[in-house]
Short mmCIF file of C-alpha atoms and ligand atoms in Angstrom, two decimals:
data_model
loop_
_atom_site.label_atom_id
_atom_site.label_comp_id
_atom_site.label_asym_id
_atom_site.label_seq_id
_atom_site.Cartn_x
_atom_site.Cartn_y
_atom_site.Cartn_z
CA MET T 1 -57.16 14.87 -37.15
CA LEU T 2 -59.00 18.04 -35.19
CA ALA T 3 -62.26 15.81 -34.73
CA PRO T 4 -60.33 13.70 -32.02
CA LEU T 5 -58.62 16.97 -31.18
CA CYS T 6 -61.48 19.16 -30.74
CA GLU T 7 -64.54 16.85 -30.30
CA HIS T 8 -63.62 12.57 -28.98
CA TRP T 9 -60.70 13.99 -27.16
CA GLY T 10 -61.08 11.34 -24.99
CA ASN T 11 -58.97 8.59 -23.73
CA PRO T 12 -60.02 5.03 -27.11
CA SER T 13 -59.94 3.08 -23.25
CA SER T 14 -61.81 4.78 -21.48
CA PRO T 15 -65.64 3.05 -21.68
CA HIS T 16 -67.37 6.19 -21.46
CA GLY T 17 -68.95 7.78 -24.54
CA ARG T 18 -66.13 10.37 -25.23
CA GLY T 19 -63.50 7.77 -24.95
CA ARG T 20 -66.43 5.24 -27.11
CA ASN T 21 -65.89 7.54 -29.30
CA ALA T 22 -61.69 7.84 -29.72
CA ARG T 23 -61.64 3.95 -29.51
CA ARG T 24 -64.02 4.28 -33.09
CA ALA T 25 -61.20 6.67 -34.17
CA VAL T 26 -58.77 4.85 -33.97
CA ASP T 27 -60.54 1.39 -34.84
CA ASP T 28 -61.94 3.41 -38.46
CA ALA T 29 -57.44 4.65 -38.90
CA ARG T 30 -56.95 0.62 -38.73
CA ASP T 31 -60.19 -0.67 -40.71
CA ARG T 32 -58.99 2.06 -43.40
CA LEU T 33 -55.48 1.74 -43.44
CA ALA T 34 -55.52 -2.27 -44.00
CA ALA T 35 -57.72 -1.86 -47.02
CA VAL T 36 -55.27 0.30 -48.10
CA LEU T 37 -52.42 -2.30 -47.18
CA HIS T 38 -55.02 -5.84 -47.45
CA CYS T 39 -54.27 -6.95 -45.19
CA ALA T 40 -56.42 -7.70 -42.21
CA HIS T 41 -57.01 -4.02 -39.08
CA ARG T 42 -55.45 -6.51 -36.87
CA GLU T 43 -52.09 -7.47 -38.41
CA LEU T 44 -51.79 -3.51 -37.72
CA THR T 45 -49.91 -2.18 -34.64
CA PHE T 46 -50.29 1.79 -34.25
CA THR T 47 -46.92 3.55 -33.33
CA SER T 48 -44.66 6.05 -32.75
CA GLY T 49 -43.39 5.65 -36.44
CA GLY T 50 -40.89 3.78 -38.98
CA THR T 51 -38.37 4.14 -36.76
CA GLU T 52 -40.40 2.55 -33.72
CA ALA T 53 -42.32 0.21 -35.95
CA ASP T 54 -38.20 -0.69 -37.28
CA ASN T 55 -37.46 -1.53 -33.70
CA LEU T 56 -40.24 -3.74 -33.03
CA ALA T 57 -40.02 -5.75 -35.82
CA ILE T 58 -36.06 -6.30 -35.15
CA ARG T 59 -35.69 -6.38 -31.22
CA GLY T 60 -39.25 -8.24 -31.13
CA VAL T 61 -38.11 -11.09 -32.94
CA VAL T 62 -35.42 -11.22 -31.90
CA GLN T 63 -35.97 -10.79 -28.37
CA ARG T 64 -39.15 -13.84 -29.07
CA TRP T 65 -37.57 -16.20 -31.70
CA GLY T 66 -33.55 -16.36 -30.66
CA ALA T 67 -33.55 -18.77 -27.43
CA GLU T 68 -35.01 -21.02 -30.57
CA ARG T 69 -34.63 -20.55 -33.45
CA GLY T 70 -30.94 -18.63 -33.17
CA ARG T 71 -29.42 -15.16 -33.23
CA HIS T 72 -28.54 -14.29 -36.93
CA LEU T 73 -30.05 -11.54 -38.11
CA VAL T 74 -29.00 -10.77 -42.42
CA VAL T 75 -29.59 -7.01 -43.58
CA SER T 76 -28.41 -5.26 -46.12
CA ALA T 77 -25.77 -3.07 -46.42
CA ILE T 78 -28.26 0.18 -47.67
CA GLU T 79 -31.27 0.40 -44.98
CA HIS T 80 -32.24 2.92 -42.96
CA ASP T 81 -30.37 4.12 -39.62
CA ALA T 82 -33.29 2.53 -37.62
CA VAL T 83 -32.13 -1.09 -39.01
CA LEU T 84 -28.94 -1.21 -39.03
CA THR T 85 -28.24 0.40 -36.11
CA THR T 86 -30.54 -1.18 -34.10
CA ALA T 87 -29.17 -4.52 -36.08
CA ALA T 88 -25.62 -3.42 -34.76
CA THR T 89 -26.69 -2.36 -30.92
CA LEU T 90 -28.66 -6.16 -30.91
CA ALA T 91 -24.35 -7.64 -32.18
CA GLU T 92 -22.53 -5.03 -29.85
CA ARG T 93 -24.70 -6.35 -26.92
CA GLY T 94 -24.47 -10.03 -27.62
CA GLU T 95 -27.88 -10.12 -28.22
CA ALA T 96 -27.42 -11.08 -31.98
CA GLU T 97 -25.28 -11.95 -35.03
CA VAL T 98 -25.24 -9.88 -38.21
CA THR T 99 -24.87 -10.14 -42.05
CA VAL T 100 -24.26 -7.89 -43.73
CA VAL T 101 -25.17 -7.94 -47.28
CA GLY T 102 -23.34 -5.41 -49.78
CA CYS T 103 -25.28 -3.47 -52.55
CA ASP T 104 -24.24 -3.28 -56.70
CA GLY T 105 -22.91 0.25 -57.85
CA ASP T 106 -26.39 1.66 -58.34
CA GLY T 107 -27.98 0.14 -54.62
CA ARG T 108 -29.78 -3.03 -55.77
CA VAL T 109 -29.91 -5.84 -52.89
CA ASP T 110 -29.67 -9.70 -55.47
CA PRO T 111 -32.50 -11.74 -53.52
CA ASP T 112 -29.56 -14.35 -53.90
CA ARG T 113 -27.03 -12.55 -52.23
CA VAL T 114 -29.78 -12.28 -49.88
CA ALA T 115 -30.62 -16.20 -49.39
CA ALA T 116 -26.93 -16.87 -49.67
CA ALA T 117 -26.28 -15.31 -46.17
CA VAL T 118 -29.17 -17.16 -44.17
CA ARG T 119 -27.32 -19.43 -42.22
CA ASP T 120 -28.98 -22.27 -39.82
CA ASP T 121 -29.45 -19.70 -36.66
CA THR T 122 -30.99 -17.40 -39.04
CA VAL T 123 -35.03 -15.64 -37.49
CA LEU T 124 -34.69 -12.62 -38.60
CA VAL T 125 -33.94 -11.37 -42.71
CA SER T 126 -35.02 -7.40 -43.07
CA LEU T 127 -34.56 -5.56 -46.82
CA MET T 128 -36.08 -2.99 -47.35
CA LEU T 129 -38.53 -1.81 -50.29
CA ALA T 130 -37.15 1.54 -51.72
CA ASN T 131 -33.85 2.98 -50.42
CA ASN T 132 -34.62 6.40 -48.68
CA GLU T 133 -31.12 8.02 -50.51
CA VAL T 134 -31.06 6.94 -53.35
CA GLY T 135 -35.09 5.78 -54.25
CA THR T 136 -33.19 2.34 -55.37
CA LEU T 137 -36.60 -0.42 -55.02
CA GLN T 138 -35.41 -4.36 -54.07
CA ASP T 139 -37.19 -6.64 -55.46
CA VAL T 140 -38.44 -7.71 -51.67
CA ALA T 141 -40.76 -10.82 -52.73
CA ALA T 142 -37.82 -12.71 -54.71
CA ALA T 143 -35.99 -12.16 -50.97
CA ALA T 144 -38.41 -13.79 -49.21
CA ARG T 145 -39.36 -16.87 -52.23
CA LEU T 146 -35.45 -17.50 -51.32
CA VAL T 147 -35.30 -17.24 -47.94
CA ARG T 148 -37.74 -19.18 -47.25
CA ILE T 149 -37.14 -22.14 -49.82
CA ARG T 150 -33.31 -22.47 -47.58
CA SER T 151 -35.39 -22.06 -44.16
CA PRO T 152 -39.33 -21.35 -44.12
CA LEU T 153 -38.76 -20.34 -40.35
CA VAL T 154 -37.10 -17.32 -40.73
CA LEU T 155 -38.98 -14.44 -40.73
CA VAL T 156 -39.08 -11.63 -43.13
CA HIS T 157 -39.22 -7.71 -42.54
CA THR T 158 -39.26 -5.16 -44.46
CA ASP T 159 -38.94 -0.89 -44.34
CA ALA T 160 -41.78 0.37 -46.85
CA VAL T 161 -41.11 3.52 -45.47
CA GLN T 162 -40.56 5.37 -48.52
CA ALA T 163 -42.34 3.53 -51.04
CA LEU T 164 -45.86 4.15 -49.08
CA GLY T 165 -48.19 6.32 -52.18
CA ARG T 166 -45.34 5.80 -53.70
CA MET T 167 -45.84 2.54 -55.39
CA GLN T 168 -48.74 -0.13 -54.43
CA VAL T 169 -47.51 -1.95 -50.99
CA ASP T 170 -48.88 -5.63 -49.94
CA PRO T 171 -47.25 -7.49 -47.71
CA ALA T 172 -49.30 -10.50 -49.15
CA GLU T 173 -47.88 -9.89 -52.54
CA LEU T 174 -44.04 -8.65 -51.04
CA ASP T 175 -44.52 -12.13 -49.27
CA VAL T 176 -43.50 -10.54 -46.25
CA ASP T 177 -43.65 -11.69 -42.25
CA LEU T 178 -42.91 -7.73 -40.80
CA LEU T 179 -43.41 -4.16 -42.75
CA SER T 180 -42.82 -0.87 -41.72
CA LEU T 181 -44.65 2.17 -42.01
CA SER T 182 -44.33 6.39 -41.49
CA ALA T 183 -47.24 8.26 -41.51
CA HIS T 184 -44.75 11.41 -42.61
CA LYS T 185 -43.98 9.74 -45.41
CA CYS T 186 -46.75 10.19 -47.35
CA TYR T 187 -47.72 13.44 -46.00
CA GLY T 188 -49.57 12.43 -42.64
CA PRO T 189 -48.09 13.18 -39.29
CA LYS T 190 -44.69 13.22 -37.80
CA GLY T 191 -44.83 11.28 -34.84
CA CYS T 192 -47.02 7.86 -36.57
CA GLY T 193 -46.01 4.53 -38.05
CA ALA T 194 -47.84 0.76 -38.44
CA LEU T 195 -45.87 -2.46 -38.15
CA TYR T 196 -48.07 -4.89 -40.02
CA ALA T 197 -46.89 -8.63 -38.82
CA ARG T 198 -48.50 -11.14 -40.78
CA TRP T 199 -51.27 -12.76 -38.37
CA GLY T 200 -49.94 -15.39 -36.52
CA THR T 201 -46.43 -13.56 -36.50
CA HIS T 202 -44.89 -13.43 -32.36
CA LEU T 203 -43.50 -10.47 -31.31
CA THR T 204 -42.32 -9.67 -27.71
CA ALA T 205 -43.56 -5.58 -27.06
CA GLN T 206 -40.96 -4.20 -27.00
CA LEU T 207 -43.68 -1.27 -24.67
CA ASP T 208 -44.76 -2.80 -21.61
CA GLY T 209 -47.57 -1.12 -19.22
CA GLY T 210 -51.40 -0.73 -20.56
CA GLY T 211 -51.70 -3.47 -23.10
CA GLN T 212 -53.30 -1.20 -25.78
CA GLU T 213 -52.81 -2.31 -29.58
CA ARG T 214 -53.66 -6.07 -28.28
CA GLY T 215 -50.72 -5.68 -25.88
CA ARG T 216 -48.27 -5.32 -28.83
CA ARG T 217 -47.66 -1.59 -27.56
CA SER T 218 -48.48 -0.19 -24.62
CA GLY T 219 -49.36 3.39 -23.98
CA THR T 220 -52.40 5.63 -25.10
CA GLU T 221 -52.69 5.67 -28.58
CA ASN T 222 -52.01 8.77 -30.70
CA VAL T 223 -55.76 9.46 -32.49
CA ALA T 224 -55.60 12.43 -34.08
CA ALA T 225 -52.42 11.85 -35.19
CA ILE T 226 -53.52 7.99 -35.96
CA ALA T 227 -56.38 9.62 -38.36
CA GLY T 228 -54.64 11.67 -40.40
CA PHE T 229 -51.60 8.57 -41.08
CA ALA T 230 -55.15 6.26 -42.26
CA VAL T 231 -56.99 9.41 -44.16
CA ALA T 232 -52.98 10.24 -45.54
CA ALA T 233 -52.31 6.66 -46.68
CA GLU T 234 -55.68 6.49 -48.34
CA LEU T 235 -55.32 9.99 -49.75
CA VAL T 236 -51.92 9.19 -52.22
CA THR T 237 -53.36 5.51 -52.83
CA ARG T 238 -56.08 6.41 -54.20
CA ASP T 239 -53.69 8.77 -57.50
CA LEU T 240 -50.99 6.50 -57.16
CA ARG T 241 -50.74 6.05 -60.64
CA ASP T 242 -51.08 10.04 -61.63
CA GLN T 243 -48.70 11.01 -59.05
CA THR T 244 -46.16 8.22 -59.78
CA MET T 245 -46.41 9.68 -63.46
CA ARG T 246 -46.50 12.89 -62.95
CA GLN T 247 -43.47 12.86 -60.93
CA ALA T 248 -41.43 10.49 -62.48
CA ALA T 249 -41.56 12.59 -65.91
CA LEU T 250 -41.02 16.06 -64.27
CA ARG T 251 -37.73 13.90 -61.94
CA ASP T 252 -36.48 12.98 -66.10
CA THR T 253 -36.72 16.70 -66.58
CA LEU T 254 -35.23 18.03 -63.96
CA GLU T 255 -32.07 15.30 -64.08
CA SER T 256 -31.65 16.09 -67.91
CA THR T 257 -31.47 19.63 -67.22
CA ILE T 258 -29.51 18.99 -64.96
CA LEU T 259 -26.81 16.81 -66.24
CA ALA T 260 -26.92 19.35 -69.91
CA GLY T 261 -26.17 21.62 -68.69
CA ALA T 262 -23.47 21.22 -65.46
CA ARG T 263 -20.08 19.30 -65.86
CA GLY T 264 -18.72 16.78 -63.74
CA ILE T 265 -22.23 14.97 -62.30
CA ARG T 266 -24.14 11.69 -62.26
CA VAL T 267 -27.53 10.69 -61.80
CA ALA T 268 -27.76 7.71 -59.63
CA ALA T 269 -29.06 4.40 -60.08
CA LEU T 270 -29.85 6.46 -63.42
CA THR T 271 -31.64 3.03 -65.29
CA THR T 272 -32.79 1.47 -62.40
CA PRO T 273 -35.99 0.47 -61.11
CA ARG T 274 -36.78 3.66 -58.89
CA LEU T 275 -39.12 6.04 -56.45
CA PRO T 276 -40.60 8.21 -58.70
CA ASN T 277 -39.56 11.29 -56.58
CA ILE T 278 -35.84 11.51 -55.28
CA SER T 279 -33.39 11.86 -57.32
CA ALA T 280 -29.17 11.43 -56.46
CA LEU T 281 -26.93 13.81 -57.51
CA LEU T 282 -22.81 12.42 -57.73
CA VAL T 283 -21.26 16.19 -58.28
CA ASP T 284 -17.06 15.27 -58.61
CA SER T 285 -15.32 18.09 -57.15
CA ALA T 286 -17.78 19.82 -55.17
CA SER T 287 -18.40 19.96 -51.11
CA ALA T 288 -21.63 18.72 -49.95
CA ASP T 289 -21.91 20.75 -47.06
CA ALA T 290 -21.26 23.45 -49.41
CA LEU T 291 -23.47 23.24 -52.27
CA VAL T 292 -26.69 22.05 -49.66
CA ALA T 293 -25.71 25.80 -47.88
CA ALA T 294 -25.55 27.34 -51.48
CA LEU T 295 -28.98 25.62 -52.87
CA ASP T 296 -30.54 26.71 -49.22
CA VAL T 297 -29.88 30.67 -49.78
CA ALA T 298 -30.29 30.13 -53.44
CA GLY T 299 -33.96 28.14 -52.22
CA VAL T 300 -33.44 25.34 -53.23
CA GLU T 301 -34.08 23.20 -49.89
CA VAL T 302 -31.54 19.99 -51.19
CA SER T 303 -30.05 17.74 -48.49
CA SER T 304 -27.18 15.32 -48.70
CA GLY T 305 -26.61 11.66 -46.65
CA SER T 306 -29.73 11.25 -43.82
CA ALA T 307 -30.92 14.10 -42.13
CA CYS T 308 -30.14 12.84 -38.62
CA SER T 309 -30.51 14.58 -35.75
CA SER T 310 -28.12 17.05 -34.70
CA GLY T 311 -29.54 17.95 -38.18
CA ALA T 312 -25.19 17.67 -39.77
CA ALA T 313 -24.77 15.83 -43.03
CA GLN T 314 -23.30 12.19 -42.15
CA PRO T 315 -20.92 11.28 -44.78
CA SER T 316 -23.64 8.17 -46.75
CA HIS T 317 -23.15 5.22 -45.54
CA VAL T 318 -25.71 4.15 -48.99
CA MET T 319 -23.54 6.35 -50.78
CA THR T 320 -20.80 4.29 -50.28
CA ALA T 321 -22.25 1.00 -49.90
CA MET T 322 -22.56 1.82 -53.53
CA GLY T 323 -19.01 1.62 -54.36
CA GLU T 324 -18.91 5.93 -54.19
CA ASP T 325 -16.41 7.45 -52.05
CA PRO T 326 -18.14 10.34 -49.83
CA HIS T 327 -14.55 12.02 -49.96
CA ALA T 328 -14.40 12.95 -53.49
CA THR T 329 -17.54 13.01 -55.04
CA ALA T 330 -20.62 15.26 -53.06
CA PHE T 331 -23.88 13.64 -52.66
CA LEU T 332 -26.97 15.74 -52.92
CA ARG T 333 -30.71 14.37 -52.87
CA LEU T 334 -33.55 16.22 -54.22
CA SER T 335 -36.97 15.55 -53.72
CA LEU T 336 -39.73 15.87 -55.47
CA GLY T 337 -43.42 15.67 -54.16
CA ARG T 338 -47.10 16.10 -54.76
CA ASP T 339 -47.35 20.14 -54.98
CA THR T 340 -44.29 20.75 -57.06
CA SER T 341 -45.01 21.85 -60.44
CA VAL T 342 -43.29 22.03 -64.14
CA GLU T 343 -42.80 25.46 -63.34
CA ASP T 344 -40.83 24.68 -60.05
CA VAL T 345 -38.68 21.98 -62.14
CA ALA T 346 -37.77 24.34 -63.94
CA ASP T 347 -36.16 26.99 -61.75
CA ALA T 348 -35.13 24.32 -59.57
CA ALA T 349 -32.74 22.96 -61.71
CA GLU T 350 -31.03 26.49 -63.27
CA ARG T 351 -30.60 27.31 -59.63
CA ILE T 352 -28.88 23.68 -59.39
CA VAL T 353 -27.13 23.89 -61.97
CA THR T 354 -25.78 27.80 -61.08
CA ALA T 355 -25.02 26.49 -57.88
CA ILE T 356 -22.63 23.55 -58.96
CA GLY T 357 -20.90 24.86 -61.57
CA ALA T 358 -19.93 28.08 -58.73
CA ALA T 359 -19.14 25.15 -56.36
CA THR T 360 -16.62 23.11 -59.28
CA ALA T 361 -15.31 25.89 -60.11
CA ARG T 362 -14.08 27.17 -56.75
CA GLY T 363 -13.48 23.06 -56.18
CA ARG T 364 -10.99 23.15 -58.55
CA GLU T 365 -9.10 25.88 -57.81
CA SER T 366 -8.81 25.52 -54.97
CA VAL T 367 -7.27 21.64 -55.13
CA GLY T 368 -5.87 22.64 -58.46
CA GLY T 369 -7.33 20.12 -60.36
CA SER T 370 -7.79 17.29 -58.08
CA PRO T 371 -11.11 16.92 -55.89
CA VAL T 372 -12.00 18.59 -52.00
CA ARG T 373 -11.49 16.44 -49.39
CA ARG T 374 -14.22 17.00 -47.15
N1 PLP O 1 -36.60 4.32 -42.62
C1 PLP O 1 -36.85 5.16 -43.79
C2 PLP O 1 -36.63 3.97 -44.62
C3 PLP O 1 -36.57 5.83 -43.37
O1 PLP O 1 -36.44 7.29 -44.62
C4 PLP O 1 -37.40 6.66 -42.16
C5 PLP O 1 -36.98 8.05 -42.67
O2 PLP O 1 -36.50 9.09 -42.89
C6 PLP O 1 -37.08 6.21 -41.13
C7 PLP O 1 -36.93 4.77 -41.25
C8 PLP O 1 -37.52 6.53 -39.86
O3 PLP O 1 -39.30 6.45 -39.80
P1 PLP O 1 -39.82 8.02 -38.38
O4 PLP O 1 -39.30 9.04 -39.56
O5 PLP O 1 -41.03 7.84 -38.79
O6 PLP O 1 -38.97 7.70 -37.06
#
């Protein structure tokens, strides 16, 4: 990232030497990311992040194909807001009709239900590869196959933002037409991402201007961030197997220590295929906000629900879709990473058990044994 910032700081669209060096940095990054995904470099469009990639996929398809093929979208109930809100906004404006497919108690979306939601006027199906709150993995390949059997022209999108660096992400194996990525979820810089679009998949651009990214996303490229994204993606892919096994083992230890030490706790999606780095705790008779604050003071940074721009925790739509009552059960999302050590896990588990013990005792006292309402 330093070379494009300090040395090759030209505009990649400029014809002079410094500009050509910047262009080479973008081209090189696209080649590297394409190698990670086993796709062609021309199938990748760099964006400002996962949110923009999701928006480009959904709005781009509806605008390009809506009039011809229909304006019906199928999305799952546990998608990130970048998908759910985009679909809802299109529906509110009368630009699309949306069917939301629910999930089971572990956050799994049945591929048959996804395919069954497809209608004659369906233009796009969007099903995330890995959920950001519970980590549950979806069988996107099975859903894509069933959707195509039902209607071969329907385009399939997956939000793979959480998956890169934690499992193999290969759009061809997943049999998807569109796939969203974000750099900062794999240790790259914030404010950078990419949309994979299978060669021949036509989309309407959402930003018009200088025609960068082969007309699909105008605006001068964030060269340093793009270079950083590609290297980060390469690095996380290089030791994917080792890190996946290591983090899953640490997560299991974290969960079993907490389950053994505190009462009234469940781990969401415990026996379901899920990401190795996320653990979603469900705590009865406690306030999530109070727990997050108490743990922050104790030096353990956890979240509850999705972080939104205001920083306030929203009741998790994922937990609600899984059949949990967000007013009766506190949801804590713990995550691990490449730097998490055995000692970190032991230390965090101890502090979490203490905080949960104190919070649930307070919760029971304050409401005479019934769950706290938040
Ligand atoms: N999709 C998923 C599943 C995410 O977890 C996130 C971010 O948390 C996004 C999309 C949005 O990505 P970005 O923050 O790069 O806009």
